[in-house]
XYZ file of C-alpha atoms in Angstrom:
408
model
C 42.204 -3.769 6.503
C 41.086 -0.793 4.337
C 40.521 -0.699 0.605
C 43.618 -0.160 -1.645
C 44.827 3.144 -2.881
C 42.902 3.513 -6.127
C 41.263 6.834 -6.933
C 38.004 7.582 -5.135
C 36.027 10.199 -7.033
C 33.660 12.196 -4.891
C 35.141 11.074 -1.564
C 37.950 12.658 0.396
C 40.876 10.297 1.269
C 41.790 12.493 4.226
C 38.300 12.470 5.739
C 37.929 8.755 5.021
C 41.124 8.210 7.022
C 39.531 10.099 9.891
C 36.467 7.868 9.664
C 38.758 4.799 9.810
C 40.645 6.178 12.754
C 37.443 6.790 14.692
C 36.170 3.260 14.077
C 39.510 1.656 14.917
C 39.357 3.477 18.238
C 36.150 1.707 19.165
C 37.812 -1.694 18.352
C 41.046 -0.889 20.149
C 39.171 0.166 23.289
C 37.332 -3.147 23.302
C 33.967 -1.691 22.684
C 33.521 -3.880 19.578
C 35.414 -6.994 18.665
C 35.337 -6.021 15.004
C 33.358 -4.407 12.259
C 33.057 -3.782 8.488
C 32.250 -0.203 7.337
C 31.578 0.810 3.758
C 31.127 4.207 2.279
C 30.255 4.463 -1.461
C 29.551 7.340 -3.806
C 28.877 6.506 -7.435
C 31.512 3.943 -8.441
C 33.844 4.848 -5.577
C 33.817 2.482 -2.614
C 35.731 2.654 0.591
C 35.714 -0.314 2.965
C 37.230 -0.841 6.436
C 37.467 -4.326 7.910
C 38.734 -3.920 11.476
C 39.282 -6.224 14.455
C 38.295 -9.850 14.660
C 35.211 -11.986 13.856
C 34.916 -13.270 17.472
C 35.671 -12.118 21.000
C 39.292 -13.326 21.094
C 42.331 -12.753 19.063
C 40.868 -14.977 16.453
C 40.324 -14.697 12.682
C 40.502 -11.130 11.361
C 37.419 -9.434 10.124
C 37.079 -9.560 6.326
C 35.197 -7.622 3.756
C 33.060 -10.717 3.016
C 32.275 -11.475 6.682
C 28.616 -12.447 7.375
C 26.442 -10.448 9.672
C 23.001 -11.023 11.119
C 20.801 -8.159 9.845
C 17.883 -8.258 12.314
C 15.561 -5.344 11.534
C 17.884 -4.018 8.799
C 16.066 -6.647 6.697
C 12.861 -4.616 6.739
C 13.679 -2.602 3.574
C 14.260 -5.910 1.801
C 10.819 -7.172 2.777
C 9.335 -3.851 1.675
C 10.865 -4.225 -1.769
C 9.568 -7.762 -2.036
C 6.048 -6.616 -1.107
C 6.139 -3.769 -3.658
C 7.186 -6.237 -6.425
C 3.891 -8.106 -5.850
C 1.984 -4.842 -5.820
C 3.474 -3.948 -9.207
C 2.521 -7.298 -10.605
C -1.084 -6.876 -9.477
C -0.944 -9.802 -7.007
C -1.410 -7.331 -4.143
C -3.020 -3.892 -3.928
C -1.295 -1.290 -1.880
C -4.600 0.015 -0.496
C -6.441 -3.239 -0.722
C -7.464 -5.413 2.227
C -5.150 -8.249 3.178
C -8.013 -10.510 4.268
C -7.910 -12.785 1.139
C -4.309 -13.715 1.965
C -4.322 -13.302 5.727
C -7.772 -14.374 6.892
C -6.389 -14.499 10.483
C -6.470 -10.662 10.359
C -10.056 -10.266 9.194
C -12.729 -8.816 11.411
C -10.357 -7.394 13.978
C -11.281 -6.142 17.479
C -9.438 -3.193 18.899
C -8.682 -2.404 22.528
C -10.793 0.384 23.866
C -7.718 1.577 25.778
C -4.139 0.506 24.926
C -3.546 -0.530 28.583
C -6.959 -2.034 28.996
C -8.142 -5.632 29.530
C -8.139 -7.885 26.443
C -11.915 -8.243 26.444
C -12.648 -4.563 26.479
C -12.684 -3.985 22.756
C -14.550 -2.349 19.884
C -14.744 -3.503 16.250
C -12.067 -2.308 13.820
C -13.405 0.504 11.675
C -11.986 -0.976 8.483
C -9.871 -3.792 7.127
C -6.062 -3.878 7.278
C -4.333 -2.941 4.080
C -0.906 -3.715 2.605
C 0.009 -0.040 3.094
C -0.929 -0.297 6.746
C 1.590 -3.138 7.145
C 4.346 -1.331 5.233
C 3.934 1.836 7.305
C 3.499 -0.091 10.579
C 0.044 1.342 11.036
C -1.921 -1.867 10.922
C -2.675 -1.776 14.684
C -0.224 -3.980 16.506
C 3.491 -3.990 17.362
C 5.883 -3.395 20.170
C 4.072 -2.092 23.260
C 6.129 0.907 24.490
C 5.809 0.240 28.183
C 7.910 -1.398 30.901
C 8.016 -5.190 30.315
C 4.990 -7.119 31.565
C 3.041 -4.082 32.676
C 0.140 -4.214 30.206
C -2.250 -7.020 29.392
C -1.734 -7.037 25.649
C 2.000 -6.981 26.149
C 1.775 -10.089 28.372
C -0.563 -11.742 25.959
C 1.885 -11.175 23.034
C 4.662 -12.776 25.097
C 2.494 -15.728 25.959
C 1.435 -16.231 22.298
C 5.152 -16.112 21.221
C 4.575 -13.183 18.826
C 6.174 -10.379 20.764
C 9.118 -8.404 19.281
C 12.523 -9.368 20.659
C 16.078 -10.436 20.011
C 15.440 -14.141 19.629
C 14.032 -15.853 16.573
C 10.374 -16.672 16.378
C 9.798 -20.325 17.134
C 6.486 -21.072 15.279
C 5.948 -21.841 11.570
C 4.199 -19.026 9.661
C 0.699 -20.485 9.808
C 0.884 -21.046 13.536
C 2.407 -17.628 14.052
C -0.554 -16.105 12.174
C -3.051 -18.168 14.111
C -1.604 -16.957 17.379
C -1.528 -13.355 16.245
C -5.124 -13.641 15.122
C -6.272 -14.418 18.660
C -5.157 -11.016 19.925
C -6.976 -7.697 19.782
C -5.274 -4.755 18.017
C -3.640 -1.938 20.018
C -4.926 0.728 17.703
C -7.390 1.193 14.851
C -5.883 0.269 11.422
C -4.187 3.252 9.793
C -4.326 5.518 12.889
C -0.982 5.048 14.759
C 2.494 3.660 14.141
C 3.651 0.630 16.163
C 7.126 -0.804 15.560
C 8.091 -4.134 14.061
C 5.360 -6.732 13.918
C 3.864 -5.626 10.632
C 7.034 -6.814 8.840
C 6.768 -10.284 10.307
C 3.258 -10.357 8.845
C 4.536 -9.055 5.488
C 6.933 -11.991 5.148
C 3.930 -14.317 5.463
C 1.893 -12.159 3.044
C 4.612 -12.279 0.381
C 4.804 -16.079 0.590
C 1.062 -16.571 0.406
C 0.454 -14.060 -2.373
C 3.297 -15.343 -4.493
C 2.747 -19.037 -3.910
C 6.398 -19.418 -2.940
C 8.293 -19.806 0.325
C 9.492 -16.426 1.441
C 13.175 -17.384 1.189
C 12.713 -18.817 -2.319
C 10.979 -15.576 -3.398
C 13.688 -13.388 -2.074
C 16.450 -15.550 -3.617
C 14.874 -15.925 -7.055
C 13.298 -12.473 -7.475
C 15.800 -10.241 -5.691
C 19.079 -11.757 -4.440
C 20.078 -13.571 -7.649
C 19.188 -10.767 -10.003
C 21.174 -8.290 -7.898
C 24.092 -10.644 -7.337
C 23.515 -10.845 -3.567
C 25.131 -14.257 -3.360
C 25.649 -14.459 0.410
C 22.299 -13.155 1.654
C 20.098 -15.903 3.109
C 18.317 -17.192 6.189
C 20.821 -19.983 6.744
C 24.596 -19.978 6.612
C 25.763 -23.272 4.928
C 28.672 -25.152 6.458
C 31.180 -23.935 3.902
C 30.494 -20.283 4.807
C 30.377 -20.625 8.645
C 33.962 -19.512 9.009
C 32.894 -16.128 7.652
C 30.053 -15.737 10.158
C 30.805 -13.226 12.929
C 30.184 -13.923 16.592
C 27.191 -12.071 18.020
C 27.740 -10.543 21.403
C 26.125 -8.471 24.080
C 27.439 -6.374 27.013
C 27.044 -7.690 30.515
C 24.708 -5.129 32.205
C 26.776 -5.055 35.383
C 30.335 -5.074 34.110
C 30.024 -3.921 30.457
C 32.085 -6.978 29.343
C 31.327 -8.397 26.003
C 29.853 -11.899 26.071
C 29.081 -14.129 23.102
C 25.442 -15.261 22.574
C 25.697 -16.797 19.099
C 28.915 -18.287 17.726
C 29.743 -19.890 14.355
C 30.515 -23.219 15.997
C 26.860 -23.718 17.108
C 24.965 -20.902 15.480
C 21.206 -20.736 15.301
C 21.806 -19.460 11.740
C 23.453 -22.804 10.721
C 20.019 -24.428 10.831
C 16.836 -23.598 8.882
C 14.586 -21.415 11.016
C 10.969 -22.372 11.918
C 9.831 -18.877 10.836
C 11.287 -17.013 7.801
C 11.298 -13.548 9.291
C 10.387 -10.540 7.208
C 11.002 -8.221 10.167
C 14.415 -9.605 11.098
C 13.655 -11.452 14.340
C 16.274 -14.021 13.670
C 16.178 -13.495 9.915
C 18.680 -12.825 7.222
C 22.452 -12.693 7.157
C 24.392 -10.686 4.572
C 27.675 -9.004 3.670
C 28.727 -5.440 2.961
C 28.894 -5.982 -0.829
C 25.539 -7.694 -1.026
C 24.003 -4.837 0.872
C 25.822 -2.297 -1.363
C 24.122 -3.962 -4.377
C 20.736 -3.608 -2.721
C 21.425 0.099 -1.863
C 22.596 0.825 -5.387
C 19.389 -0.557 -6.747
C 17.449 1.818 -4.406
C 19.613 4.810 -5.470
C 19.143 3.667 -9.121
C 15.359 4.114 -8.803
C 14.720 0.373 -8.701
C 17.255 -0.555 -11.366
C 20.787 -2.005 -11.095
C 22.592 -2.209 -14.415
C 20.246 -3.948 -16.859
C 18.132 -5.441 -13.976
C 14.926 -3.569 -12.997
C 13.484 -4.682 -9.721
C 10.904 -1.938 -9.143
C 9.577 1.095 -10.826
C 11.055 4.498 -9.992
C 7.561 5.489 -8.680
C 7.600 2.618 -6.186
C 11.035 3.467 -4.959
C 10.036 7.102 -4.557
C 7.069 6.138 -2.434
C 9.271 3.764 -0.330
C 11.687 6.606 0.407
C 9.023 9.170 1.267
C 7.688 9.813 4.811
C 4.223 8.282 5.108
C 3.201 9.580 8.509
C 1.296 12.792 9.371
C 2.621 14.764 12.327
C -0.365 13.928 14.577
C 0.306 10.213 14.147
C 3.971 10.689 15.030
C 2.906 12.609 18.195
C 0.642 9.740 19.219
C 3.167 6.958 18.470
C 5.828 6.654 21.122
C 9.309 5.304 20.172
C 12.744 6.206 21.583
C 13.127 9.855 22.711
C 13.600 12.404 19.931
C 13.048 9.879 17.088
C 10.263 11.848 15.428
C 11.943 15.220 15.747
C 13.507 15.011 12.310
C 12.405 11.609 11.076
C 9.440 9.903 9.547
C 8.717 6.373 8.266
C 8.602 5.332 4.651
C 8.337 1.702 3.627
C 10.825 -0.405 5.541
C 12.895 2.358 7.049
C 13.106 5.822 8.425
C 13.269 8.983 6.305
C 14.806 12.257 7.589
C 12.336 15.109 7.216
C 14.722 18.022 7.862
C 18.465 18.486 8.664
C 19.201 16.581 11.819
C 22.858 17.109 12.697
C 23.973 14.196 10.405
C 22.827 15.178 6.859
C 22.419 18.801 5.755
C 19.236 18.154 3.899
C 16.124 15.966 4.294
C 15.685 12.650 2.462
C 18.231 10.261 4.025
C 16.714 6.748 4.196
C 17.855 3.799 6.146
C 17.500 1.557 9.190
C 19.416 -0.588 11.567
C 18.983 -3.823 13.448
C 19.058 -4.923 17.083
C 22.090 -7.095 16.504
C 24.150 -4.010 15.653
C 24.255 -3.276 11.850
C 22.900 -0.087 10.250
C 22.752 1.551 6.794
C 21.545 4.656 5.068
C 21.358 6.010 1.551
C 21.160 9.677 0.485
C 19.731 9.951 -3.037
C 20.760 13.643 -3.273
C 24.386 12.790 -2.635
C 24.416 9.317 -4.350
C 25.781 8.108 -1.008
C 25.613 4.665 0.674
C 26.999 4.020 4.189
C 27.043 0.696 5.985
C 28.265 -0.059 9.478
C 28.175 -3.762 10.218
C 28.971 -5.192 13.638
C 27.339 -7.680 15.958
C 27.124 -6.067 19.400
C 23.446 -6.145 20.421
C 21.790 -2.838 20.871
C 21.255 -2.194 24.588
C 21.279 1.575 25.102
C 22.153 5.098 24.049
C 25.815 4.184 23.314
C 24.670 2.064 20.377
C 22.823 4.967 18.838
C 25.746 7.275 19.440
C 28.051 4.955 17.548
C 25.696 4.909 14.537
C 25.358 8.735 14.586
C 29.077 9.215 14.805
C 29.703 6.928 11.809
C 26.956 8.638 9.846
C 28.355 12.143 10.448
C 31.831 10.891 9.473
C 30.415 9.401 6.281
C 29.009 12.793 5.287
C 32.196 14.533 6.177
C 34.050 12.263 3.719
C 32.158 13.774 0.794
C 34.258 15.992 -1.318
C 32.886 19.537 -1.591
């Protein structure tokens, strides 16, 4: 299914047809059971809903199908945090100790691969900005699994990044996290993911509300994001897509979460700000969120954030020396930085002709970006778990085709 034939100002129908054809090829070759793709510029919106919602010849994919966001939820958590900063409940460069006493008086490993008791005191307190920029001192340890003491300790404490939902309630998660030393001094290096799980707890404690209630009342309802939540109610389960992964030996797609017995049909123990488990959403809900970002924090008559906060969110926060000292996947830092909640392109990168593209993806498959210079939003939603370079290649191909669809 594609969108009907109404006029699309600013988008080329011919090039959009090419984008649809390329995506359909991935489905017809069995690489993905189905997907929803959306490209929007101004008021023009093109949507493709291709394939099926499960791994068989089952129900067709729909525009309102529900997808697990995983780390694609990080920009949502960043916006929630900045709302509290603007209200004065949090200070961007203030210590988080009053709200997160578990993170006070940190110890830091003398060497990232060293024993857990070989530490030095943290040079300063952790700030809200440190968490937003993932420079608070702890995150994914970029080393082969089980090879470093801190990595093993994070696994044992059940706080390590991964594909499966966190199993402890927020207070217990923070207690366990607080027993571990930091990998780096606060503010000195970037380490992926865990800071956004902490931010979800911080938003709840600073606001005096459950994290899901805060997001619903302060963000989702005002923006009309009616399907975005941590739990899929029974009446919506038929719209939830099956999550799958490739068998490492055969490449065959295998289901790991199905609507019939989904983990997302039950309230989670931990309301994840980083996306480990986390939110589900639809293409149109995410479009509403992206339009708010492109609108400088405003959607219609609804202002969520100031233009200044959005500008800082979409600006690279990392100096080059910190990127060089912060390993991630190969080539990531060549043309990218990190804003609040997502990556920011710092120069043309073979996808966009200029710097400033902002977005992120999730380990369950979905990705998005916005380009403020082009008033462009692009979403690719599917549920094949990321397992290797092919997943990044698909996202890059889609992104390039979205730019090619722009009318000159």
